[in-house]
mmCIF file of C-alpha atoms in Angstrom:
data_model
loop_
_atom_site.group_PDB
_atom_site.id
_atom_site.type_symbol
_atom_site.label_atom_id
_atom_site.label_comp_id
_atom_site.label_asym_id
_atom_site.label_seq_id
_atom_site.Cartn_x
_atom_site.Cartn_y
_atom_site.Cartn_z
ATOM 1 C CA MET V 1012 1.894 -30.575 -91.865
ATOM 2 C CA ILE V 1013 5.461 -30.116 -90.679
ATOM 3 C CA ALA V 1014 6.049 -27.727 -93.601
ATOM 4 C CA ASN V 1015 3.085 -25.571 -92.460
ATOM 5 C CA ASP V 1016 4.361 -25.628 -88.889
ATOM 6 C CA PHE V 1017 7.797 -24.660 -89.994
ATOM 7 C CA ALA V 1018 6.531 -21.845 -92.203
ATOM 8 C CA GLU V 1019 4.563 -20.521 -89.242
ATOM 9 C CA PHE V 1020 7.598 -20.774 -86.996
ATOM 10 C CA VAL V 1021 9.860 -18.979 -89.504
ATOM 11 C CA SER V 1022 7.240 -16.228 -89.904
ATOM 12 C CA SER V 1023 6.824 -15.779 -86.150
ATOM 13 C CA GLN V 1024 10.544 -15.313 -85.727
ATOM 14 C CA GLN V 1025 11.084 -12.481 -88.187
ATOM 15 C CA VAL V 1026 12.540 -9.316 -86.733
ATOM 16 C CA GLY V 1027 9.828 -7.162 -85.432
ATOM 17 C CA ALA V 1028 7.100 -9.698 -86.237
ATOM 18 C CA GLY V 1029 3.774 -8.135 -85.292
ATOM 19 C CA GLU V 1030 5.395 -4.996 -83.972
ATOM 20 C CA THR V 1031 3.653 -2.386 -86.104
ATOM 21 C CA PRO V 1032 2.957 1.242 -85.247
ATOM 22 C CA GLU V 1033 -0.671 0.188 -84.991
ATOM 23 C CA MET V 1034 0.252 -2.372 -82.311
ATOM 24 C CA TRP V 1035 2.127 0.222 -80.252
ATOM 25 C CA ALA V 1036 -0.744 2.656 -80.645
ATOM 26 C CA LYS V 1037 -3.170 0.011 -79.539
ATOM 27 C CA MET V 1038 -1.003 -0.800 -76.467
ATOM 28 C CA LEU V 1039 -0.791 2.866 -75.571
ATOM 29 C CA SER V 1040 -4.556 3.322 -75.875
ATOM 30 C CA GLU V 1041 -5.148 0.212 -73.658
ATOM 31 C CA TRP V 1042 -2.581 1.436 -71.120
ATOM 32 C CA LEU V 1043 -4.223 4.912 -70.837
ATOM 33 C CA ARG V 1044 -7.612 3.246 -70.470
ATOM 34 C CA ASP V 1045 -6.239 0.914 -67.739
ATOM 35 C CA LEU V 1046 -4.844 3.987 -65.972
ATOM 36 C CA ASP V 1047 -8.249 5.562 -65.951
ATOM 37 C CA GLY V 1048 -9.697 2.326 -64.576
ATOM 38 C CA LEU V 1049 -7.145 2.372 -61.755
ATOM 39 C CA TYR V 1050 -7.929 6.006 -60.863
ATOM 40 C CA GLU V 1051 -11.677 5.270 -60.844
ATOM 41 C CA LYS V 1052 -11.053 2.315 -58.497
ATOM 42 C CA VAL V 1053 -8.899 4.433 -56.143
ATOM 43 C CA ALA V 1054 -11.487 7.242 -56.169
ATOM 44 C CA GLY V 1055 -13.904 4.588 -54.951
ATOM 45 C CA PHE V 1056 -11.553 3.490 -52.120
ATOM 46 C CA ILE V 1057 -11.284 7.116 -50.821
ATOM 47 C CA GLY V 1058 -14.806 8.200 -51.847
ATOM 48 C CA GLU V 1059 -16.145 8.439 -48.314
ATOM 49 C CA TYR V 1060 -13.411 10.863 -47.291
ATOM 50 C CA VAL V 1061 -13.748 12.880 -50.519
ATOM 51 C CA ARG V 1062 -17.464 13.253 -49.969
ATOM 52 C CA SER V 1063 -16.777 14.599 -46.393
ATOM 53 C CA GLY V 1064 -14.169 16.982 -47.796
ATOM 54 C CA SER V 1065 -11.228 15.631 -45.798
ATOM 55 C CA ILE V 1066 -9.470 14.309 -48.908
ATOM 56 C CA THR V 1067 -9.330 15.977 -52.306
ATOM 57 C CA TYR V 1068 -7.816 14.763 -55.479
ATOM 58 C CA SER V 1069 -6.861 16.169 -58.886
ATOM 59 C CA PHE V 1070 -4.999 15.101 -62.000
ATOM 60 C CA THR V 1071 -1.860 16.441 -63.683
ATOM 61 C CA ASP V 1072 -0.539 15.412 -67.113
ATOM 62 C CA MET V 1073 2.967 13.807 -67.033
ATOM 63 C CA THR V 1074 5.220 13.162 -69.948
ATOM 64 C CA LEU V 1075 6.389 9.578 -70.191
ATOM 65 C CA ILE V 1076 8.954 8.154 -72.672
ATOM 66 C CA GLU V 1077 8.979 4.483 -73.661
ATOM 67 C CA GLU V 1078 11.448 3.030 -76.120
ATOM 68 C CA GLU V 1079 8.918 1.646 -78.558
ATOM 69 C CA ILE V 1080 5.967 3.861 -77.923
ATOM 70 C CA GLY V 1081 7.841 7.116 -77.758
ATOM 71 C CA THR V 1082 6.744 10.272 -75.867
ATOM 72 C CA TYR V 1083 3.187 10.514 -74.611
ATOM 73 C CA ALA V 1084 1.126 12.194 -71.878
ATOM 74 C CA ALA V 1085 -0.375 10.221 -69.008
ATOM 75 C CA LYS V 1086 -2.362 11.375 -66.025
ATOM 76 C CA ARG V 1087 -0.958 11.437 -62.574
ATOM 77 C CA MET V 1088 -3.470 11.389 -59.646
ATOM 78 C CA ASN V 1089 -2.670 13.882 -56.825
ATOM 79 C CA ILE V 1090 -4.310 13.014 -53.529
ATOM 80 C CA ARG V 1091 -4.270 15.669 -50.808
ATOM 81 C CA ILE V 1092 -4.890 14.607 -47.196
ATOM 82 C CA GLY V 1093 -4.493 17.701 -45.004
ATOM 83 C CA ALA V 1094 -0.893 18.829 -45.462
ATOM 84 C CA GLN V 1095 0.120 15.503 -47.051
ATOM 85 C CA GLN V 1096 0.350 15.113 -50.802
ATOM 86 C CA ILE V 1097 0.386 11.596 -52.181
ATOM 87 C CA TYR V 1098 0.638 10.801 -55.928
ATOM 88 C CA LEU V 1099 -0.283 7.892 -58.098
ATOM 89 C CA GLU V 1100 2.471 8.176 -60.685
ATOM 90 C CA PRO V 1101 2.348 6.177 -63.890
ATOM 91 C CA ILE V 1102 5.645 4.566 -64.664
ATOM 92 C CA GLY V 1103 5.028 2.805 -67.948
ATOM 93 C CA THR V 1104 3.541 -0.182 -69.802
ATOM 94 C CA LEU V 1105 6.449 -1.938 -71.504
ATOM 95 C CA LEU V 1106 7.793 -3.780 -68.569
ATOM 96 C CA ILE V 1107 8.723 -7.414 -68.869
ATOM 97 C CA GLY V 1108 5.941 -9.602 -67.489
ATOM 98 C CA PHE V 1109 3.734 -6.692 -66.634
ATOM 99 C CA LYS V 1110 1.190 -4.701 -68.586
ATOM 100 C CA GLY V 1111 1.787 -1.595 -66.592
ATOM 101 C CA ARG V 1112 3.072 0.002 -63.343
ATOM 102 C CA VAL V 1113 1.859 2.875 -61.286
ATOM 103 C CA ASP V 1114 3.589 3.983 -58.023
ATOM 104 C CA ILE V 1115 1.934 5.269 -54.874
ATOM 105 C CA VAL V 1116 4.419 8.007 -53.964
ATOM 106 C CA GLY V 1117 4.687 9.902 -50.731
ATOM 107 C CA PRO V 1118 7.332 11.520 -48.439
ATOM 108 C CA MET V 1119 8.432 8.120 -47.129
ATOM 109 C CA GLY V 1120 8.946 6.421 -50.489
ATOM 110 C CA ARG V 1121 6.999 4.622 -53.202
ATOM 111 C CA VAL V 1122 5.057 1.406 -53.538
ATOM 112 C CA PRO V 1123 4.453 0.035 -57.051
ATOM 113 C CA ILE V 1124 1.148 -1.345 -58.210
ATOM 114 C CA PHE V 1125 1.458 -3.684 -61.206
ATOM 115 C CA LEU V 1126 -1.049 -4.516 -63.857
ATOM 116 C CA VAL V 1127 -0.736 -8.179 -64.412
ATOM 117 C CA GLY V 1128 -2.879 -11.177 -65.570
ATOM 118 C CA ALA V 1129 -5.659 -11.887 -63.156
ATOM 119 C CA HIS V 1130 -4.330 -15.413 -62.659
ATOM 120 C CA VAL V 1131 -0.873 -14.191 -61.486
ATOM 121 C CA LYS V 1132 -0.172 -15.048 -57.878
ATOM 122 C CA LYS V 1133 3.621 -15.279 -58.008
ATOM 123 C CA ALA V 1134 6.456 -14.216 -60.342
ATOM 124 C CA SER V 1135 6.648 -17.609 -61.938
ATOM 125 C CA ASP V 1136 3.109 -17.127 -63.279
ATOM 126 C CA LEU V 1137 4.269 -14.079 -65.387
ATOM 127 C CA ILE V 1138 6.269 -15.756 -68.171
ATOM 128 C CA ARG V 1139 6.538 -19.273 -69.622
ATOM 129 C CA VAL V 1140 9.080 -20.002 -72.303
ATOM 130 C CA SER V 1141 9.630 -23.170 -74.246
ATOM 131 C CA ILE V 1142 12.405 -24.225 -76.605
ATOM 132 C CA ILE V 1143 11.260 -24.736 -80.187
ATOM 133 C CA SER V 1144 12.794 -27.447 -82.386
ATOM 134 C CA ILE V 1145 12.620 -27.624 -86.131
ATOM 135 C CA GLY V 1146 9.059 -28.564 -87.074
ATOM 136 C CA GLY V 1147 7.590 -26.310 -84.448
ATOM 137 C CA LYS V 1148 7.625 -28.917 -81.692
ATOM 138 C CA LYS V 1149 8.320 -27.698 -78.223
ATOM 139 C CA SER V 1150 10.968 -29.234 -76.015
ATOM 140 C CA ARG V 1151 12.454 -28.272 -72.662
ATOM 141 C CA SER V 1152 9.160 -26.655 -71.891
ATOM 142 C CA LYS V 1153 7.482 -25.737 -68.622
ATOM 143 C CA PRO V 1154 3.729 -25.962 -68.390
ATOM 144 C CA GLU V 1155 2.063 -23.110 -70.275
ATOM 145 C CA PRO V 1156 0.100 -20.623 -68.164
ATOM 146 C CA PRO V 1157 -3.539 -19.989 -69.070
ATOM 147 C CA PRO V 1158 -3.873 -17.340 -71.703
ATOM 148 C CA THR V 1159 -4.318 -13.875 -70.166
ATOM 149 C CA THR V 1160 -7.850 -12.687 -70.817
ATOM 150 C CA SER V 1161 -8.248 -10.276 -67.882
ATOM 151 C CA TRP V 1162 -5.887 -8.012 -66.020
ATOM 152 C CA ASN V 1163 -5.844 -6.922 -62.394
ATOM 153 C CA TRP V 1164 -3.908 -4.291 -60.496
ATOM 154 C CA LYS V 1165 -1.781 -6.006 -57.854
ATOM 155 C CA ILE V 1166 0.721 -5.151 -55.152
ATOM 156 C CA VAL V 1167 3.828 -7.270 -54.775
ATOM 157 C CA SER V 1168 4.771 -8.411 -51.304
ATOM 158 C CA HIS V 1169 8.314 -8.177 -49.983
ATOM 159 C CA THR V 1170 8.070 -11.721 -48.639
ATOM 160 C CA LEU V 1171 9.990 -14.357 -50.638
ATOM 161 C CA PRO V 1172 9.157 -15.597 -53.106
ATOM 162 C CA SER V 1173 7.256 -12.450 -54.169
ATOM 163 C CA THR V 1174 3.525 -12.790 -54.088
ATOM 164 C CA PHE V 1175 1.013 -10.677 -56.061
ATOM 165 C CA MET V 1176 -2.010 -9.591 -54.084
ATOM 166 C CA ASP V 1177 -5.076 -7.936 -55.556
ATOM 167 C CA LEU V 1178 -5.325 -4.206 -55.010
ATOM 168 C CA ASP V 1179 -8.331 -3.635 -52.817
ATOM 169 C CA GLN V 1180 -9.333 -0.859 -50.447
ATOM 170 C CA ASP V 1181 -7.447 -2.336 -47.484
ATOM 171 C CA SER V 1182 -4.121 -2.881 -49.367
ATOM 172 C CA PHE V 1183 -4.408 0.524 -51.043
ATOM 173 C CA LEU V 1184 -5.054 2.435 -47.815
ATOM 174 C CA ALA V 1185 -2.321 0.445 -45.923
ATOM 175 C CA ASN V 1186 0.231 1.341 -48.602
ATOM 176 C CA LEU V 1187 -0.931 4.937 -48.783
ATOM 177 C CA MET V 1188 -0.278 5.211 -45.010
ATOM 178 C CA LYS V 1189 3.138 3.513 -45.455
ATOM 179 C CA VAL V 1190 4.438 6.145 -48.025
ATOM 180 C CA ALA V 1191 2.840 8.891 -45.897
ATOM 181 C CA ASN V 1192 4.591 7.678 -42.778
ATOM 182 C CA ALA V 1193 1.205 7.542 -40.976
ATOM 183 C CA MET G 1213 33.627 -15.858 -70.770
ATOM 184 C CA PRO G 1214 35.303 -18.893 -69.182
ATOM 185 C CA ASP G 1215 35.412 -22.076 -71.214
ATOM 186 C CA ARG G 1216 33.655 -23.944 -68.468
ATOM 187 C CA TYR G 1217 31.777 -23.107 -65.279
ATOM 188 C CA SER G 1218 32.392 -24.672 -61.934
ATOM 189 C CA GLY G 1219 28.825 -25.765 -61.750
ATOM 190 C CA LEU G 1220 28.409 -23.942 -58.449
ATOM 191 C CA THR G 1221 25.814 -21.207 -58.085
ATOM 192 C CA PRO G 1222 27.807 -17.981 -58.302
ATOM 193 C CA GLY G 1223 27.297 -15.413 -55.561
ATOM 194 C CA LEU G 1224 24.002 -15.051 -53.794
ATOM 195 C CA VAL G 1225 20.819 -16.562 -55.209
ATOM 196 C CA LEU G 1226 18.034 -14.148 -56.128
ATOM 197 C CA GLY G 1227 16.067 -14.548 -52.905
ATOM 198 C CA GLU G 1228 19.147 -13.740 -50.800
ATOM 199 C CA LEU G 1229 19.742 -10.646 -52.886
ATOM 200 C CA ALA G 1230 16.239 -9.526 -52.244
ATOM 201 C CA GLU G 1231 16.567 -10.226 -48.534
ATOM 202 C CA HIS G 1232 19.810 -8.284 -48.437
ATOM 203 C CA HIS G 1233 18.170 -5.325 -50.246
ATOM 204 C CA PHE G 1234 15.123 -5.192 -48.012
ATOM 205 C CA ASP G 1235 17.236 -5.506 -44.858
ATOM 206 C CA THR G 1236 19.533 -2.722 -45.999
ATOM 207 C CA VAL G 1237 16.639 -0.428 -46.804
ATOM 208 C CA GLU G 1238 15.063 -1.040 -43.385
ATOM 209 C CA ALA G 1239 18.444 -0.542 -41.643
ATOM 210 C CA LEU G 1240 19.029 2.739 -43.461
ATOM 211 C CA ARG G 1241 15.579 4.035 -42.579
ATOM 212 C CA LEU G 1242 16.270 3.218 -38.886
ATOM 213 C CA TYR G 1243 19.733 4.797 -38.981
ATOM 214 C CA PHE G 1244 18.409 8.035 -40.420
ATOM 215 C CA SER G 1245 15.314 8.237 -38.129
ATOM 216 C CA PRO G 1246 15.225 10.333 -34.976
ATOM 217 C CA VAL G 1247 15.008 7.149 -32.807
ATOM 218 C CA SER G 1248 18.456 6.148 -33.939
ATOM 219 C CA PRO G 1249 21.160 6.561 -31.251
ATOM 220 C CA HIS G 1250 23.196 9.798 -31.506
ATOM 221 C CA PHE G 1251 20.776 11.105 -34.240
ATOM 222 C CA SER G 1252 21.028 14.691 -33.037
ATOM 223 C CA ASP G 1253 24.857 14.497 -32.918
ATOM 224 C CA ARG G 1254 25.032 13.242 -36.542
ATOM 225 C CA PHE G 1255 22.573 15.630 -38.079
ATOM 226 C CA ASP G 1256 22.175 19.358 -37.302
ATOM 227 C CA TYR G 1257 18.583 19.296 -38.497
ATOM 228 C CA PRO G 1258 16.107 16.467 -39.530
ATOM 229 C CA ALA G 1259 15.840 17.698 -43.110
ATOM 230 C CA LEU G 1260 19.523 16.906 -43.632
ATOM 231 C CA ALA G 1261 18.889 13.367 -42.516
ATOM 232 C CA GLU G 1262 15.985 13.104 -45.006
ATOM 233 C CA VAL G 1263 18.230 14.301 -47.882
ATOM 234 C CA LYS G 1264 20.956 11.837 -46.951
ATOM 235 C CA LEU G 1265 18.493 9.014 -46.517
ATOM 236 C CA SER G 1266 17.080 9.650 -49.939
ATOM 237 C CA ALA G 1267 20.565 9.581 -51.490
ATOM 238 C CA ARG G 1268 21.500 6.359 -49.711
ATOM 239 C CA LEU G 1269 18.285 4.623 -50.692
ATOM 240 C CA GLU G 1270 18.843 5.574 -54.310
ATOM 241 C CA GLU G 1271 22.382 4.255 -54.244
ATOM 242 C CA THR G 1272 21.277 1.066 -52.495
ATOM 243 C CA ASP G 1273 18.636 0.522 -55.144
ATOM 244 C CA ALA G 1274 21.157 0.897 -57.981
ATOM 245 C CA ARG G 1275 23.580 -1.526 -56.299
ATOM 246 C CA SER G 1276 20.850 -4.085 -55.660
ATOM 247 C CA CYS G 1277 19.671 -3.821 -59.299
ATOM 248 C CA LEU G 1278 23.243 -4.479 -60.501
ATOM 249 C CA ALA G 1279 23.555 -7.507 -58.198
ATOM 250 C CA VAL G 1280 20.241 -8.942 -59.485
ATOM 251 C CA LEU G 1281 21.064 -8.314 -63.142
ATOM 252 C CA THR G 1282 24.529 -9.861 -62.910
ATOM 253 C CA SER G 1283 22.932 -12.835 -61.235
ATOM 254 C CA LEU G 1284 20.415 -13.037 -64.115
ATOM 255 C CA GLU G 1285 23.219 -12.762 -66.667
ATOM 256 C CA ALA G 1286 24.990 -15.672 -64.814
ATOM 257 C CA ALA G 1287 21.807 -17.784 -65.249
ATOM 258 C CA PHE G 1288 21.771 -17.193 -69.011
ATOM 259 C CA ARG G 1289 25.529 -17.839 -69.364
ATOM 260 C CA MET G 1290 25.405 -21.047 -67.270
ATOM 261 C CA ASP G 1291 22.556 -22.299 -69.345
ATOM 262 C CA PHE G 1292 24.528 -21.444 -72.491
ATOM 263 C CA ASP G 1293 27.496 -23.350 -71.072
ATOM 264 C CA TYR G 1294 25.293 -26.368 -70.282
ATOM 265 C CA GLY G 1295 23.878 -26.265 -73.794
ATOM 266 C CA CYS G 1296 27.411 -26.308 -75.270
ATOM 267 C CA ARG G 1297 28.580 -29.186 -73.098
ATOM 268 C CA SER G 1298 25.492 -31.339 -73.450
ATOM 269 C CA ARG G 1299 24.556 -33.511 -76.333
ATOM 270 C CA LEU G 1300 20.957 -32.230 -76.322
ATOM 271 C CA LYS G 1301 19.315 -32.214 -79.713
ATOM 272 C CA ASP G 1302 17.160 -29.132 -79.327
ATOM 273 C CA SER G 1303 17.732 -26.278 -81.768
ATOM 274 C CA LEU G 1304 18.846 -23.848 -79.023
ATOM 275 C CA SER G 1305 21.589 -26.181 -77.717
ATOM 276 C CA LYS G 1306 22.771 -26.834 -81.319
ATOM 277 C CA TYR G 1307 22.815 -23.072 -81.961
ATOM 278 C CA PHE G 1308 24.832 -22.496 -78.789
ATOM 279 C CA ARG G 1309 27.354 -25.128 -79.799
ATOM 280 C CA ASP G 1310 27.773 -23.418 -83.230
ATOM 281 C CA ILE G 1311 28.225 -20.060 -81.575
ATOM 282 C CA ARG G 1312 30.822 -21.478 -79.162
ATOM 283 C CA LYS G 1313 32.748 -22.968 -82.096
ATOM 284 C CA MET G 1314 32.681 -19.630 -83.896
ATOM 285 C CA ARG G 1315 33.360 -17.213 -81.053
ATOM 286 C CA LYS G 1316 35.370 -19.443 -78.644
ATOM 287 C CA SER G 1317 35.340 -17.630 -75.263
ATOM 288 C CA SER G 1318 34.130 -14.293 -76.532
ATOM 289 C CA ILE G 1319 30.415 -15.023 -76.049
ATOM 290 C CA ARG G 1320 28.221 -11.934 -75.956
ATOM 291 C CA LEU G 1321 25.070 -11.970 -73.793
ATOM 292 C CA ASP G 1322 22.977 -9.955 -76.227
ATOM 293 C CA GLU G 1323 24.108 -10.883 -79.731
ATOM 294 C CA ASP G 1324 24.845 -14.567 -79.024
ATOM 295 C CA ILE G 1325 22.790 -15.832 -76.080
ATOM 296 C CA LEU G 1326 19.651 -13.706 -76.185
ATOM 297 C CA GLU G 1327 19.646 -13.929 -79.938
ATOM 298 C CA GLY G 1328 19.552 -17.735 -79.552
ATOM 299 C CA TRP G 1329 16.535 -17.501 -77.241
ATOM 300 C CA LYS G 1330 14.838 -15.196 -79.652
ATOM 301 C CA ARG G 1331 15.331 -17.557 -82.593
ATOM 302 C CA TYR G 1332 14.709 -20.915 -80.894
ATOM 303 C CA SER G 1333 12.222 -20.356 -78.083
ATOM 304 C CA THR G 1334 8.701 -19.157 -77.663
ATOM 305 C CA VAL G 1335 9.801 -15.972 -75.898
ATOM 306 C CA SER G 1336 8.191 -12.949 -77.584
ATOM 307 C CA ASN G 1337 10.194 -10.313 -79.413
ATOM 308 C CA LEU G 1338 8.709 -7.840 -77.027
ATOM 309 C CA HIS G 1339 10.139 -9.613 -73.962
ATOM 310 C CA ILE G 1340 13.551 -10.005 -75.602
ATOM 311 C CA GLY G 1341 13.498 -6.272 -76.332
ATOM 312 C CA GLU G 1342 12.656 -5.552 -72.726
ATOM 313 C CA LEU G 1343 15.413 -7.896 -71.507
ATOM 314 C CA ARG G 1344 17.968 -6.230 -73.798
ATOM 315 C CA SER G 1345 16.946 -2.853 -72.494
ATOM 316 C CA ALA G 1346 17.269 -4.041 -68.862
ATOM 317 C CA PHE G 1347 20.778 -5.346 -69.651
ATOM 318 C CA LYS G 1348 21.633 -1.913 -71.091
ATOM 319 C CA PHE G 1349 20.814 -0.579 -67.621
ATOM 320 C CA ARG G 1350 23.040 -3.219 -66.135
ATOM 321 C CA HIS G 1351 25.863 -2.214 -68.500
ATOM 322 C CA TRP G 1352 25.506 1.439 -67.459
ATOM 323 C CA LEU G 1353 25.659 0.522 -63.759
ATOM 324 C CA ALA G 1354 28.607 -1.799 -64.207
ATOM 325 C CA HIS G 1355 30.610 0.742 -66.109
ATOM 326 C CA GLY G 1356 30.503 3.492 -63.522
ATOM 327 C CA ARG G 1357 27.465 5.452 -64.797
ATOM 328 C CA TYR G 1358 29.741 8.047 -66.417
ATOM 329 C CA TRP G 1359 27.345 8.866 -69.250
ATOM 330 C CA THR G 1360 23.732 10.082 -69.238
ATOM 331 C CA PRO G 1361 21.613 7.087 -70.241
ATOM 332 C CA LYS G 1362 18.452 6.958 -72.284
ATOM 333 C CA PHE G 1363 16.616 3.796 -71.210
ATOM 334 C CA GLY G 1364 13.109 4.720 -72.313
ATOM 335 C CA GLN G 1365 11.787 3.545 -68.983
ATOM 336 C CA LYS G 1366 12.343 3.649 -65.259
ATOM 337 C CA TYR G 1367 14.428 0.881 -63.738
ATOM 338 C CA ASP G 1368 14.511 0.211 -60.036
ATOM 339 C CA PHE G 1369 14.637 -2.763 -57.700
ATOM 340 C CA GLU G 1370 10.835 -2.965 -57.678
ATOM 341 C CA THR G 1371 10.821 -3.594 -61.442
ATOM 342 C CA ILE G 1372 14.147 -5.531 -61.818
ATOM 343 C CA TYR G 1373 13.581 -8.061 -59.058
ATOM 344 C CA PRO G 1374 10.142 -9.444 -60.043
ATOM 345 C CA MET G 1375 11.335 -9.434 -63.676
ATOM 346 C CA ALA G 1376 14.363 -11.517 -62.742
ATOM 347 C CA GLU G 1377 12.303 -13.841 -60.620
ATOM 348 C CA ALA G 1378 9.885 -14.325 -63.509
ATOM 349 C CA ILE G 1379 12.682 -15.075 -65.954
ATOM 350 C CA VAL G 1380 14.521 -17.526 -63.721
ATOM 351 C CA SER G 1381 11.304 -19.453 -63.010
ATOM 352 C CA GLY G 1382 9.795 -19.034 -66.498
ATOM 353 C CA PHE G 1383 12.734 -19.915 -68.740
ATOM 354 C CA PRO G 1384 13.665 -23.624 -69.028
ATOM 355 C CA PHE G 1385 17.220 -23.087 -67.772
ATOM 356 C CA ARG G 1386 19.089 -26.268 -67.214
ATOM 357 C CA ALA G 1387 22.065 -25.153 -65.137
#
């Protein structure tokens, strides 16, 4: 039994274990799909204004470079409100603890939106690491978080410790006004 | 690397670094806004204030990232030191003691300490790669930014701080 555990442990620790081109391609494809999901959500938040013609939006392709994935194109959402131009700018997917980041960018700065596990409420929910002893047993461990099965877009508060709040219409519009200096 | 740490928390703790950062950003925004005293004496036209504000915010962001990443490095090094001094039987502590014997005081964050975590903890290779990449950013900041870096991703306080918070609370550091 211990021999099996040890073999599994050795295998899991090989350089680049599981990091195949197929895995990076899958991550990229998921990330682009998640971006589309965010844009769809945001389009819903501003739908009333879009229908009345007071807000318009469009998309522009951006080139992103990530160390493992390489160079790829991702859509930026451009939101026009009168003379103001606000962007939803994709930043990347390979960010420690996060599955992705998109910034709301305006003349007064930027506010990041992170794609994290739906269960994440604070930074300490992002990563759990345990020490492994020979035989595969864990020691010096902190409680494991639940496995991430669903992901949500969230905004991080500047209160301490940081808290992760679900992106909803109110939080999106409040942060849009913040970067637009409304 | 010193042979032994004092056991005191070096510098500001993470939360204090974040407070300092956010206070500085707010103070800069106020200083460069038209409601600031003597604004019209300091800037011939508002657009100049906007350009200067943008530059100050960018510099503040870089300095805050450096402060957070050095604090994070201190957390890894203090844990390493504890692992060396303790008689704990876990594989990581044993590995750290072997490394200390071999390299004396020339302990490298990446090749020695992060490598130990990669081999003897459940941290994923992906996260170790991301951490190594973030510490390359710290290296660039700490060495005067005299070369054009290729990080493969955007680093700023909004990414670095929650990452550091997540690591400090998610890794079983003992020191």
